[in-house]
Coordinates of C-alpha atoms in Angstrom, one line a residue:
Chain A
M519 CA 23.4 154.9 194.4
S520 CA 26.7 155.3 196.3
V521 CA 29.8 154.0 194.6
P522 CA 31.3 151.0 196.3
A523 CA 34.8 151.8 197.5
L524 CA 37.8 150.3 195.8
E525 CA 40.6 150.8 198.3
Q526 CA 42.1 147.4 198.8
R527 CA 42.9 144.5 196.6
P528 CA 39.7 142.5 195.9
A529 CA 39.4 138.7 196.6
A530 CA 37.5 138.1 193.3
V531 CA 37.2 139.7 190.0
L532 CA 34.1 139.4 187.8
I533 CA 35.0 139.9 184.1
D534 CA 32.8 140.7 181.2
L535 CA 34.1 139.1 178.0
A536 CA 33.0 140.9 174.7
G537 CA 34.5 144.4 174.6
V538 CA 36.8 143.7 177.6
L539 CA 39.0 140.7 176.8
H540 CA 38.1 140.6 173.1
V541 CA 36.3 142.6 170.4
G542 CA 35.0 140.2 167.7
D543 CA 37.7 137.7 166.9
A544 CA 40.6 139.8 168.2
A545 CA 42.0 140.0 171.7
V546 CA 42.2 143.5 173.3
P547 CA 45.9 144.4 173.3
G548 CA 47.6 143.4 176.6
A549 CA 44.5 141.5 177.9
V550 CA 46.1 138.0 177.6
D551 CA 49.0 138.9 179.7
A552 CA 47.0 140.9 182.2
L553 CA 44.6 137.9 182.8
A554 CA 47.6 135.7 183.4
R555 CA 48.9 138.2 186.0
L556 CA 45.6 138.3 187.7
R557 CA 45.6 134.4 188.0
Q558 CA 49.2 134.4 189.3
A559 CA 48.2 136.8 192.0
G560 CA 45.7 134.3 193.3
L561 CA 42.5 136.3 192.7
R562 CA 39.3 134.3 192.2
L563 CA 37.9 134.8 188.7
R564 CA 34.4 134.5 187.1
F565 CA 33.7 135.4 183.6
L566 CA 30.2 136.9 182.9
T567 CA 28.7 137.1 179.5
N568 CA 25.3 138.1 178.1
T569 CA 26.4 136.9 174.6
T570 CA 23.8 134.4 173.6
R571 CA 24.8 133.7 170.1
S572 CA 27.3 130.9 171.1
P573 CA 27.2 128.0 173.5
R574 CA 29.6 128.2 176.5
A575 CA 32.0 125.6 175.2
R576 CA 32.5 127.6 172.0
I577 CA 33.1 130.8 173.9
A578 CA 35.8 129.0 176.0
R579 CA 37.4 127.6 172.8
M580 CA 37.4 131.0 171.2
L581 CA 39.0 132.6 174.2
T582 CA 41.6 129.8 174.5
G583 CA 42.3 130.2 170.8
L584 CA 43.1 133.9 171.4
G585 CA 45.6 132.9 174.1
F586 CA 43.5 133.5 177.3
E587 CA 43.6 130.8 180.1
V588 CA 39.9 130.4 180.8
R589 CA 38.1 127.2 181.7
G590 CA 34.5 126.5 180.5
D591 CA 33.2 126.1 184.1
E592 CA 34.5 129.6 185.0
I593 CA 32.2 131.2 182.4
Q594 CA 28.7 132.2 183.5
T595 CA 26.3 132.8 180.6
A596 CA 22.8 134.4 180.4
A597 CA 21.7 131.3 178.4
A598 CA 22.6 129.0 181.2
A599 CA 20.8 131.2 183.6
A600 CA 17.7 131.0 181.4
R601 CA 18.0 127.2 181.2
Q602 CA 18.1 127.1 185.0
V603 CA 14.9 129.2 185.4
V604 CA 13.1 126.9 182.8
D605 CA 14.2 123.8 184.7
A606 CA 13.5 125.1 188.2
R607 CA 10.0 126.3 187.3
G608 CA 9.2 123.4 185.0
L609 CA 8.3 125.7 182.1
A610 CA 7.4 124.5 178.6
P611 CA 9.5 127.0 176.5
F612 CA 9.3 128.4 173.0
Y613 CA 12.9 129.3 172.4
L614 CA 13.8 132.4 170.3
V615 CA 17.5 131.6 170.3
H616 CA 20.4 131.5 167.9
P617 CA 20.6 128.1 166.1
D618 CA 24.1 127.5 167.6
L619 CA 22.5 127.8 171.1
A620 CA 19.6 125.4 170.4
A621 CA 21.4 122.3 171.6
E622 CA 22.5 123.9 174.9
M623 CA 18.9 125.0 175.6
G624 CA 17.2 121.6 174.8
P625 CA 14.0 121.0 172.9
G626 CA 11.2 123.5 172.7
A627 CA 7.7 122.5 173.9
E628 CA 4.7 121.5 171.7
H629 CA 2.4 123.7 173.7
P630 CA 4.6 126.4 175.2
D631 CA 3.7 128.4 178.3
A632 CA 6.9 130.6 178.2
V633 CA 8.8 132.5 175.6
V634 CA 12.6 132.3 176.3
M635 CA 14.5 134.8 174.2
G636 CA 18.2 135.1 173.4
D637 CA 20.0 137.0 170.6
M638 CA 19.2 135.4 167.3
G639 CA 21.4 137.8 165.4
P640 CA 20.9 137.5 161.6
H641 CA 18.7 134.5 162.1
L642 CA 15.9 136.6 163.5
T643 CA 12.7 136.6 161.5
Y644 CA 9.3 138.2 161.7
A645 CA 7.7 134.8 161.9
H646 CA 9.7 133.9 165.1
L647 CA 8.7 137.2 166.7
N648 CA 5.1 137.0 165.7
R649 CA 4.9 133.4 167.2
A650 CA 6.4 134.8 170.4
F651 CA 4.0 137.8 170.4
R652 CA 1.0 135.5 170.0
L653 CA 2.1 133.3 172.8
L654 CA 2.6 136.3 175.1
M655 CA -0.9 137.5 174.2
D656 CA -2.2 134.1 175.2
G657 CA -0.6 134.4 178.6
A658 CA 2.9 132.9 178.2
A659 CA 5.6 134.0 180.6
F660 CA 8.4 136.1 179.1
I661 CA 12.0 135.2 180.0
A662 CA 14.8 137.2 178.3
M663 CA 18.5 136.4 178.6
A664 CA 19.4 140.1 178.4
R665 CA 18.2 143.6 177.4
N666 CA 21.5 144.9 176.1
R667 CA 21.0 147.9 173.7
Y668 CA 24.0 147.2 171.4
F669 CA 27.4 145.5 171.3
Q670 CA 30.7 146.2 169.7
E671 CA 31.6 144.3 166.4
E672 CA 34.8 144.8 164.6
D673 CA 33.1 147.1 162.1
G674 CA 31.0 149.1 164.6
L675 CA 28.2 149.0 167.2
S676 CA 25.5 146.5 166.3
L677 CA 21.9 146.2 167.5
D678 CA 21.5 143.8 170.4
M679 CA 18.5 141.8 171.6
G680 CA 17.3 144.5 174.0
A681 CA 15.6 146.1 171.0
F682 CA 13.5 143.0 170.4
V683 CA 12.7 142.4 174.1
T684 CA 11.5 146.0 174.4
G685 CA 9.5 145.7 171.2
L686 CA 7.7 142.5 172.2
E687 CA 7.0 144.1 175.6
F688 CA 5.5 147.1 174.0
S689 CA 3.3 145.2 171.6
S690 CA 2.1 142.5 174.0
G691 CA 2.0 144.5 177.2
V692 CA 3.9 141.6 179.0
G693 CA 7.0 142.5 180.8
A694 CA 10.2 140.4 180.4
E695 CA 12.1 138.9 183.3
I696 CA 15.8 139.4 182.5
V697 CA 18.0 136.5 183.8
G698 CA 21.4 137.7 182.5
K699 CA 23.1 141.0 183.4
P700 CA 21.9 143.5 184.8
A701 CA 19.7 141.1 187.0
A702 CA 20.9 141.1 190.6
G703 CA 20.5 137.3 190.6
F704 CA 23.1 136.9 187.9
F705 CA 25.7 138.9 189.9
Q706 CA 24.7 137.1 193.1
A707 CA 25.2 133.7 191.4
A708 CA 28.7 134.8 190.4
L709 CA 29.5 135.9 194.0
D710 CA 28.3 132.5 195.2
A711 CA 30.4 130.6 192.7
V712 CA 33.6 132.3 193.9
G713 CA 32.5 132.3 197.5
V714 CA 33.2 136.0 198.0
P715 CA 30.9 138.7 199.4
A716 CA 30.0 141.7 197.2
G717 CA 32.2 144.1 199.1
E718 CA 35.4 142.1 198.3
A719 CA 34.6 141.7 194.6
V720 CA 35.2 143.9 191.6
L721 CA 33.6 143.8 188.2
I722 CA 35.4 144.9 185.0
G723 CA 33.1 145.7 182.1
D724 CA 32.5 147.9 179.1
D725 CA 28.8 148.5 179.6
L726 CA 28.2 151.4 181.9
H727 CA 24.6 150.4 182.8
D728 CA 24.4 146.6 182.5
D729 CA 27.9 145.8 183.8
V730 CA 29.1 148.6 186.0
G731 CA 25.8 150.1 187.2
A732 CA 24.2 146.8 187.8
A733 CA 27.2 145.4 189.8
Q734 CA 27.4 148.5 191.9
D735 CA 23.7 148.2 192.7
C736 CA 24.7 144.8 194.2
G737 CA 27.5 146.5 196.2
I738 CA 30.3 145.3 193.8
A739 CA 32.7 148.0 192.8
G740 CA 32.7 148.5 189.0
I741 CA 35.6 149.4 186.7
L742 CA 34.6 150.7 183.3
V743 CA 37.1 150.1 180.5
R744 CA 37.4 152.5 177.5
T745 CA 37.2 149.6 175.0
G746 CA 34.3 147.7 173.4
K747 CA 31.0 149.6 173.5
Y748 CA 32.4 152.3 175.8
R749 CA 31.6 155.8 174.6
P750 CA 33.1 159.0 176.0
E751 CA 29.7 160.2 177.3
D752 CA 29.7 157.3 179.6
E753 CA 32.0 159.3 181.9
H754 CA 29.4 162.0 182.4
D755 CA 26.4 159.9 183.1
E756 CA 24.0 161.2 185.7
E757 CA 23.0 157.8 187.0
V758 CA 26.1 155.6 187.0
R759 CA 29.5 156.6 188.4
P760 CA 32.1 153.8 188.1
A761 CA 34.4 153.2 190.9
R762 CA 37.2 153.7 188.3
V763 CA 37.4 154.3 184.5
V764 CA 40.6 153.0 182.9
D765 CA 41.8 152.7 179.3
D766 CA 41.6 148.8 179.0
F767 CA 41.6 145.5 180.8
A768 CA 45.4 145.6 181.3
A769 CA 45.1 149.0 183.0
A770 CA 42.4 147.7 185.2
V771 CA 44.5 144.8 186.3
A772 CA 47.5 147.0 186.9
H773 CA 45.3 149.2 189.2
L774 CA 43.9 146.2 191.1
L775 CA 47.3 144.6 191.6
A776 CA 48.8 147.9 192.9
L777 CA 46.3 148.0 195.7
A778 CA 47.4 146.7 199.1
A779 CA 46.0 143.3 199.9
E780 CA 44.9 144.5 203.3
P781 CA 43.0 147.7 204.2
R782 CA 45.3 150.6 205.0
P783 CA 45.4 151.5 208.7
Chain B
M165 CA -9.5 164.2 178.2
S166 CA -13.1 165.1 177.9
V167 CA -15.1 163.1 175.3
P168 CA -16.2 165.1 172.3
A169 CA -20.1 165.1 172.1
L170 CA -21.9 163.1 169.4
E171 CA -25.3 164.6 169.5
Q172 CA -25.9 165.6 165.9
R173 CA -25.2 164.1 162.5
P174 CA -21.6 164.9 161.6
A175 CA -20.6 166.6 158.4
A176 CA -17.7 164.2 157.8
V177 CA -16.7 160.7 158.8
L178 CA -13.1 159.5 159.0
I179 CA -12.9 155.8 158.6
D180 CA -10.2 153.4 159.6
L181 CA -9.8 150.5 157.1
A182 CA -8.3 147.3 158.4
G183 CA -10.4 145.8 161.2
V184 CA -13.3 148.2 160.4
L185 CA -14.3 147.7 156.7
H186 CA -12.3 144.5 156.3
V187 CA -10.4 141.9 158.2
G188 CA -7.6 140.5 155.9
D189 CA -9.2 139.7 152.6
A190 CA -12.8 139.6 153.8
A191 CA -15.3 142.5 154.1
V192 CA -16.8 142.9 157.6
P193 CA -20.4 141.7 157.3
G194 CA -22.8 144.6 156.4
A195 CA -20.0 147.1 155.9
V196 CA -20.3 147.4 152.1
D197 CA -24.0 148.4 152.3
A198 CA -23.4 150.7 155.3
L199 CA -20.7 152.6 153.4
A200 CA -23.1 153.0 150.5
R201 CA -25.7 154.4 152.8
L202 CA -23.2 156.9 154.3
R203 CA -22.4 158.2 150.8
Q204 CA -26.1 158.5 149.9
A205 CA -26.6 160.6 152.9
G206 CA -24.1 163.0 151.6
L207 CA -21.5 162.9 154.5
R208 CA -17.9 163.7 153.4
L209 CA -15.7 160.7 153.8
R210 CA -11.9 160.2 154.3
F211 CA -10.3 156.8 154.8
L212 CA -7.3 156.7 157.1
T213 CA -4.9 153.8 157.3
N214 CA -1.6 153.0 159.0
T215 CA -1.2 149.9 156.8
T216 CA 2.2 150.3 155.2
R217 CA 2.6 147.0 153.5
S218 CA 0.7 148.1 150.4
P219 CA 0.7 151.1 148.2
R220 CA -2.5 153.2 148.1
A221 CA -3.6 152.1 144.6
R222 CA -3.6 148.5 145.8
I223 CA -5.5 149.3 148.9
A224 CA -8.1 151.0 146.7
R225 CA -8.2 148.0 144.3
M226 CA -8.6 145.6 147.2
L227 CA -11.5 147.6 148.7
T228 CA -13.3 147.9 145.4
G229 CA -12.8 144.2 144.8
L230 CA -14.6 143.6 148.2
G231 CA -17.5 145.7 146.9
F232 CA -16.7 149.0 148.6
E233 CA -17.1 152.3 146.7
V234 CA -13.8 154.0 147.5
R235 CA -11.6 156.2 145.3
G236 CA -7.8 156.1 145.7
D237 CA -7.7 159.9 146.4
E238 CA -10.0 159.5 149.4
I239 CA -7.5 157.3 151.1
Q240 CA -5.0 158.9 153.4
T241 CA -2.0 156.6 154.2
A242 CA 0.9 156.9 156.7
A243 CA 3.2 156.1 153.9
A244 CA 2.1 159.1 151.9
A245 CA 2.5 161.2 155.0
A246 CA 6.1 160.0 155.4
R247 CA 6.8 160.8 151.8
Q248 CA 5.5 164.3 152.3
V249 CA 7.8 164.9 155.3
V250 CA 10.8 163.5 153.3
D251 CA 10.0 165.9 150.4
A252 CA 9.2 168.9 152.6
R253 CA 12.4 168.7 154.6
G254 CA 14.7 167.5 151.8
L255 CA 15.7 164.5 153.7
A256 CA 18.0 161.8 152.2
P257 CA 16.2 158.7 153.4
F258 CA 17.1 155.1 154.1
Y259 CA 13.8 153.3 153.7
L260 CA 12.8 150.4 155.9
V261 CA 9.7 149.6 154.0
H262 CA 7.8 146.6 152.5
P263 CA 9.1 145.9 149.0
D264 CA 5.6 146.5 147.7
L265 CA 5.8 150.1 149.0
A266 CA 9.3 150.8 147.6
A267 CA 8.1 152.4 144.3
E268 CA 5.6 154.7 146.2
M269 CA 8.4 156.0 148.4
G270 CA 11.0 156.6 145.7
P271 CA 14.7 155.7 145.8
G272 CA 16.7 155.6 148.9
A273 CA 19.8 157.9 149.4
E274 CA 23.4 156.8 149.0
H275 CA 24.4 158.8 152.2
P276 CA 21.1 158.8 154.2
D277 CA 20.4 161.4 156.9
A278 CA 17.1 159.8 157.9
V279 CA 15.7 156.4 158.7
V280 CA 12.1 156.2 157.3
M281 CA 10.3 153.2 158.6
G282 CA 7.2 151.3 157.6
D283 CA 5.9 147.8 158.3
M284 CA 8.1 145.3 156.4
G285 CA 6.1 142.3 157.6
P286 CA 7.9 139.1 156.8
H287 CA 10.5 140.9 154.8
L288 CA 12.0 142.4 158.0
T289 CA 15.6 141.3 158.5
Y290 CA 18.2 141.9 161.2
A291 CA 20.5 143.4 158.6
H292 CA 18.0 146.0 157.8
L293 CA 17.4 146.9 161.4
N294 CA 21.1 147.1 162.2
R295 CA 21.7 149.4 159.2
A296 CA 19.0 151.7 160.6
F297 CA 20.4 151.4 164.1
R298 CA 23.8 152.4 162.9
L299 CA 22.5 155.5 161.0
L300 CA 20.5 156.5 164.0
M301 CA 23.7 156.3 166.2
D302 CA 25.4 158.5 163.6
G303 CA 22.7 161.2 164.0
A304 CA 20.1 160.3 161.3
A305 CA 16.6 161.5 161.9
F306 CA 14.0 158.8 162.7
I307 CA 10.6 159.1 160.9
A308 CA 8.2 156.2 161.5
M309 CA 4.9 155.8 159.7
A310 CA 3.2 154.3 162.7
R311 CA 3.7 152.9 166.2
N312 CA 0.8 150.4 166.2
R313 CA 1.2 147.5 168.6
Y314 CA -0.6 144.8 166.6
F315 CA -3.2 144.3 163.9
Q316 CA -5.8 141.8 163.2
E317 CA -5.1 139.1 160.6
E318 CA -7.6 136.3 159.7
D319 CA -5.8 133.8 161.9
G320 CA -5.3 136.2 164.9
L321 CA -3.5 139.2 166.2
S322 CA -0.1 139.9 164.6
L323 CA 2.9 142.0 165.6
D324 CA 2.9 145.4 164.1
M325 CA 5.7 147.8 163.4
G326 CA 5.4 149.6 166.8
A327 CA 7.5 146.8 168.2
F328 CA 10.4 147.7 165.9
V329 CA 10.0 151.4 166.2
T330 CA 10.1 151.1 170.0
G331 CA 13.0 148.6 169.9
L332 CA 15.2 150.9 167.7
E333 CA 14.4 153.9 169.9
F334 CA 15.5 151.8 173.0
S335 CA 18.8 150.7 171.5
S336 CA 19.7 154.0 169.7
G337 CA 18.3 156.5 172.2
V338 CA 16.8 158.4 169.3
G339 CA 13.0 159.1 169.5
A340 CA 10.9 158.5 166.4
E341 CA 8.6 161.1 164.9
I342 CA 5.3 159.3 164.1
V343 CA 3.6 160.7 160.9
G344 CA 0.5 158.3 160.7
K345 CA -2.0 157.8 163.4
P346 CA -2.0 158.8 166.3
A347 CA -0.2 161.9 165.2
A348 CA -2.3 165.0 165.5
G349 CA -1.0 166.2 162.1
F350 CA -2.4 163.1 160.4
F351 CA -6.0 163.8 161.7
Q352 CA -5.7 167.5 160.9
A353 CA -4.7 166.6 157.3
A354 CA -7.9 164.5 157.1
L355 CA -10.0 167.4 158.4
D356 CA -8.3 169.8 155.9
A357 CA -9.0 167.4 153.1
V358 CA -12.7 167.2 153.8
G359 CA -12.9 170.9 154.9
V360 CA -14.7 170.2 158.1
P361 CA -13.8 171.3 161.6
A362 CA -13.0 168.7 164.3
G363 CA -16.3 169.3 166.1
E364 CA -18.3 168.3 163.0
A365 CA -16.4 165.2 162.3
V366 CA -16.5 161.6 163.6
L367 CA -13.9 158.8 163.5
I368 CA -14.8 155.1 163.3
G369 CA -12.0 152.8 164.3
D370 CA -11.0 149.5 165.9
D371 CA -7.9 150.8 167.8
L372 CA -8.8 152.3 171.1
H373 CA -5.6 154.4 171.5
D374 CA -4.4 155.1 167.9
D375 CA -7.8 155.6 166.3
V376 CA -10.3 156.7 168.9
G377 CA -8.1 158.2 171.6
A378 CA -5.9 160.1 169.2
A379 CA -8.9 161.5 167.3
Q380 CA -10.6 162.6 170.5
D381 CA -7.4 164.3 171.5
C382 CA -7.9 166.4 168.4
G383 CA -11.6 167.1 169.3
I384 CA -13.0 164.5 166.9
A385 CA -15.7 162.2 168.4
G386 CA -14.5 158.6 168.2
I387 CA -16.7 155.5 167.7
L388 CA -15.0 152.2 168.6
V389 CA -16.2 149.1 166.8
R390 CA -16.1 145.6 168.3
T391 CA -14.4 144.1 165.2
G392 CA -10.7 143.9 164.1
K393 CA -8.3 144.3 166.9
Y394 CA -11.0 145.4 169.4
R395 CA -10.7 143.5 172.7
P396 CA -13.4 143.6 175.5
E397 CA -11.0 145.3 178.0
D398 CA -10.9 148.3 175.7
E399 CA -14.3 149.2 177.1
H400 CA -12.8 149.6 180.6
D401 CA -9.8 151.6 179.7
E402 CA -8.7 154.2 182.2
E403 CA -7.4 156.7 179.6
V404 CA -9.7 156.6 176.6
R405 CA -13.5 156.6 176.7
P406 CA -15.0 156.5 173.2
A407 CA -18.0 158.7 172.4
R408 CA -19.7 155.4 171.5
V409 CA -18.9 151.7 171.3
V410 CA -20.9 149.7 168.8
D411 CA -20.8 146.2 167.3
D412 CA -19.5 147.0 163.9
F413 CA -19.3 149.5 161.1
A414 CA -22.9 149.0 160.0
A415 CA -24.1 149.7 163.6
A416 CA -21.9 152.9 163.7
V417 CA -23.4 154.1 160.4
A418 CA -26.9 153.3 161.6
H419 CA -26.3 155.4 164.8
L420 CA -24.9 158.3 162.8
L421 CA -27.7 158.4 160.3
A422 CA -30.3 158.2 163.1
L423 CA -29.0 161.5 164.6
A424 CA -30.7 164.7 163.7
A425 CA -28.8 166.7 161.1
E426 CA -29.2 169.9 163.2
P427 CA -28.6 170.3 167.0
R428 CA -31.7 169.6 169.1
P429 CA -33.2 172.7 170.7

């Protein structure tokens, strides 16, 4: 893929949360002030997260508690995208989701025709997965919020739900439909929400493939930050070349605000 | 692959256990008598299992309890194969195995350089898998007893460890070395144990790919039984064509014993 150009100040910025604004319960240094500068400059903002262990309201409260100015309705979650798919298609779901997310998803069906999977974290059990496996073998649809490989916790990288999606696909032979990042529909929904075309938007993320690569596949320039799950080998990847790689969110913002608002002659 | 011929009575029979001789706690009808006939006819026998929830002694006791004449030292398990690899290479293992298998595997290492994985069944936890993931990311070797997709329980097909092997491979980027079926080394060890070349041996199994296909890749004719995890679509597979498909173990034995002991002129 060609790399979308990043030569003028974008009209909108799509911002990944975990690993970019915060790692675990700690704000990334400089990120609170940088987000405030971005708002002051009048850029439209949308926060994208594949985190599916927490409902949106709690994510917003956590960010506010760290000092970030973020409204709940600016946050776009993979869980909400899954809920929309369930509603739009009238699916009868069996939910494999974290207990904290259960209320946001609504009740599961008595006779499910779909497995809807999020990250259950430490609540994952073999019994849950085997129920899902048997439903898939009986013809249920497979909707997964994400296929992330791992995420950054304060004490190191941790296994993310992509392992379990891939494992269930392997055993059942049923492919999952991913509704969060890196699905093109998830990025398109973000562009629609801010009313900006792909060529005038930028994404800032710490996941080379599911943030940066996926955004660039949609024509959105991607900035990779060297925080969160970033690893040095990401800068030598054969498939994905970010429009820019910077040390952290504050550096990304400084770079964007230094760009001229109009194209150079 | 070409299908090994099955035109004369074999010198040795390799027999899969779960789904062939028994399903859960019940013997497959006719299998006890059929195994006795096979022994009377003087064929050499080796029992191969990827079941890694039970130690070998318990598998032998279970089979004896169902009426089968099977000695513990005739049973070749994926767990024992893993233990041999650990010992031969001097690995310091972190064991992801069922508690019942822990004694057979020996103690885990304080500073592991290898993840050795079996089927933990309902004992599987996210914490176990995340520990394994972090070790793999730090460079540990990945030894898996099996990569089976599913197995037959009395109330239906159940998710097997292949899902978790594949999932950990996906998230860590580290490929697993499989030591049980379908590894060629596992079948070769069985041939060595009975002292018979591949062309004079037959395998009887219920898993089209990991039993029949893998044996045939080693030049051993494979008989697929229509019990256990067998599914009708197995008879129309594009990759694996069994030397023979029969209703059950008794039918397989009847077929073998009806073959002339010497090649026809």
